[in-house]
C-alpha positions as protocol buffer text, in pm:
chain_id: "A"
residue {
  index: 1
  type: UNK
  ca { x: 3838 y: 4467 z: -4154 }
}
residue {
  index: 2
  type: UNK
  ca { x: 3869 y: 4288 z: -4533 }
}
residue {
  index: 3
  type: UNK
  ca { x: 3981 y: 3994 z: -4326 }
}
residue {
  index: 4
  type: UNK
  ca { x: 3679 y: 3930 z: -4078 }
}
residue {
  index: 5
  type: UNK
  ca { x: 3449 y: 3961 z: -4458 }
}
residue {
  index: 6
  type: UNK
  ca { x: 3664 y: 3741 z: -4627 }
}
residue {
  index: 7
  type: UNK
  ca { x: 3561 y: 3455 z: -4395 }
}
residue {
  index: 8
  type: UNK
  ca { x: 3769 y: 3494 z: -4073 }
}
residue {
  index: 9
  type: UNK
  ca { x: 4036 y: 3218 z: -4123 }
}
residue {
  index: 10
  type: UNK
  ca { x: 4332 y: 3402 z: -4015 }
}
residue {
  index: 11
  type: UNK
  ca { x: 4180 y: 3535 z: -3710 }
}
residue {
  index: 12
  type: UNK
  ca { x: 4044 y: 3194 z: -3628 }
}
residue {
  index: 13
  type: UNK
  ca { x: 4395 y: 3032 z: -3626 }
}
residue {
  index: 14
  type: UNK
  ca { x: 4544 y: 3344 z: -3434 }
}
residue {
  index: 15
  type: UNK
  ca { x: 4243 y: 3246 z: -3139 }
}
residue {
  index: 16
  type: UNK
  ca { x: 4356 y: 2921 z: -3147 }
}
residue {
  index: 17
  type: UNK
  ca { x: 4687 y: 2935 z: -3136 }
}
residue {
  index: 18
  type: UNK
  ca { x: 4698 y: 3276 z: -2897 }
}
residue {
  index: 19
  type: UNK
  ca { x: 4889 y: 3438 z: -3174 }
}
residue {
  index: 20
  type: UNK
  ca { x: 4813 y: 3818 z: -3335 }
}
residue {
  index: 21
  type: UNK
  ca { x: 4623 y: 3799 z: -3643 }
}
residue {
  index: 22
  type: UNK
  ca { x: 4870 y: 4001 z: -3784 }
}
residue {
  index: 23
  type: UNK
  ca { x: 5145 y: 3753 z: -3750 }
}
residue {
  index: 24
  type: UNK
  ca { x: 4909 y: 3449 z: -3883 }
}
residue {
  index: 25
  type: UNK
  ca { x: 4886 y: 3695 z: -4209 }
}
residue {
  index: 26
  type: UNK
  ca { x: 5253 y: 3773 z: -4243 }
}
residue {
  index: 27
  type: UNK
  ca { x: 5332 y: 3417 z: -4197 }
}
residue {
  index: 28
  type: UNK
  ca { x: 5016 y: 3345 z: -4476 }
}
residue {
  index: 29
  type: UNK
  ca { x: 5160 y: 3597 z: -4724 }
}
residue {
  index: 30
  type: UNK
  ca { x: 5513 y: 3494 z: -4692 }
}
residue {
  index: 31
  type: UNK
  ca { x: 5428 y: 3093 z: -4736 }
}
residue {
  index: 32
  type: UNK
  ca { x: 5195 y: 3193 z: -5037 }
}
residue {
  index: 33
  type: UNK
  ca { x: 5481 y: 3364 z: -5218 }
}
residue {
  index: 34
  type: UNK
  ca { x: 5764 y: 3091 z: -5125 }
}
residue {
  index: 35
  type: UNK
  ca { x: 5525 y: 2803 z: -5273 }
}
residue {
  index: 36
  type: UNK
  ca { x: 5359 y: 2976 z: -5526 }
}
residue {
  index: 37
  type: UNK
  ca { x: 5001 y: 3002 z: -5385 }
}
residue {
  index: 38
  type: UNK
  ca { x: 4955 y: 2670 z: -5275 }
}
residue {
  index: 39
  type: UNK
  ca { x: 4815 y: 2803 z: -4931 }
}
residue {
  index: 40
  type: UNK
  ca { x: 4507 y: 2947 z: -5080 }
}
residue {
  index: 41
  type: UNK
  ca { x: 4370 y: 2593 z: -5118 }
}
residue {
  index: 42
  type: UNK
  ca { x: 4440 y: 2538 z: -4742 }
}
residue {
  index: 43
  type: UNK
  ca { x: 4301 y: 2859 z: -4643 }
}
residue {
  index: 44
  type: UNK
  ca { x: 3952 y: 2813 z: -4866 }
}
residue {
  index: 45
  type: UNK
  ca { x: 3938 y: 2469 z: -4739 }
}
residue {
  index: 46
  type: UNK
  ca { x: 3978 y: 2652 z: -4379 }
}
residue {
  index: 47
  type: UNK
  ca { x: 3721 y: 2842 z: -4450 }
}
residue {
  index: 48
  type: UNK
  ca { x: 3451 y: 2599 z: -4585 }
}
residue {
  index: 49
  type: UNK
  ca { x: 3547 y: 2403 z: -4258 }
}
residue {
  index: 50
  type: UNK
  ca { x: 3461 y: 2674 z: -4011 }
}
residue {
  index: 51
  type: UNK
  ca { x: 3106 y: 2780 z: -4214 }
}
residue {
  index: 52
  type: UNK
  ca { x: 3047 y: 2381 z: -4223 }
}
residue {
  index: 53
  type: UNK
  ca { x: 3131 y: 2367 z: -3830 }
}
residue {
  index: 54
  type: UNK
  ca { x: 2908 y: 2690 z: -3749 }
}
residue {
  index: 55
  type: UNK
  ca { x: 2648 y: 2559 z: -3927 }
}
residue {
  index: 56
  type: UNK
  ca { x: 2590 y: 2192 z: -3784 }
}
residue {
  index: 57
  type: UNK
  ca { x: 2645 y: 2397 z: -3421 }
}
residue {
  index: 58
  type: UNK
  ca { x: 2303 y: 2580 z: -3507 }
}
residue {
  index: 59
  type: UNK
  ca { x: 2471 y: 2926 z: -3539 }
}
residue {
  index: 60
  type: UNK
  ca { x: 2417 y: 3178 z: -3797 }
}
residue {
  index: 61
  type: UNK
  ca { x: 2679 y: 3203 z: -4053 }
}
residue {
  index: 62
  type: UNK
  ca { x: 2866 y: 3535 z: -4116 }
}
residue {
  index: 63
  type: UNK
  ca { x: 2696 y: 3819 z: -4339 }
}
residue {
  index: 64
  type: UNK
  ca { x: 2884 y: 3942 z: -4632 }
}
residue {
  index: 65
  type: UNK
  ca { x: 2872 y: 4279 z: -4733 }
}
């Protein structure tokens, strides 16, 4: 539920990839603790790419809280 308000990345790449979102997060928690964090700059640059993609398609970005 945090996930879909905290931009949707991991459920994006599960769609795309026809994985669970589950596994995309274990896979994102386990890579951000064996490189020290260094996903979170892939994942917010994941996320400004999907706004940035909904937006020049003419759709309404998500609502937060």
């Amino acid at each position: 539920m945090l996930e879909k308000q905290a931009f949707g990345v991991c459920s994006s790449i599960a769609d795309s990839a026809g994985w669970t979102v589950d596994r995309v997060r274990v896979y994102f928690v386990y890579l951000s603790l064996l490189t020290f964090g260094s996903p979170v700059i892939v994942y917010l640059f994941f996320a400004f790419w999907i706004h940035w993609k909904q937006y020049i398609q003419g759709r309404r970005p998500l609502q937060y809280l």
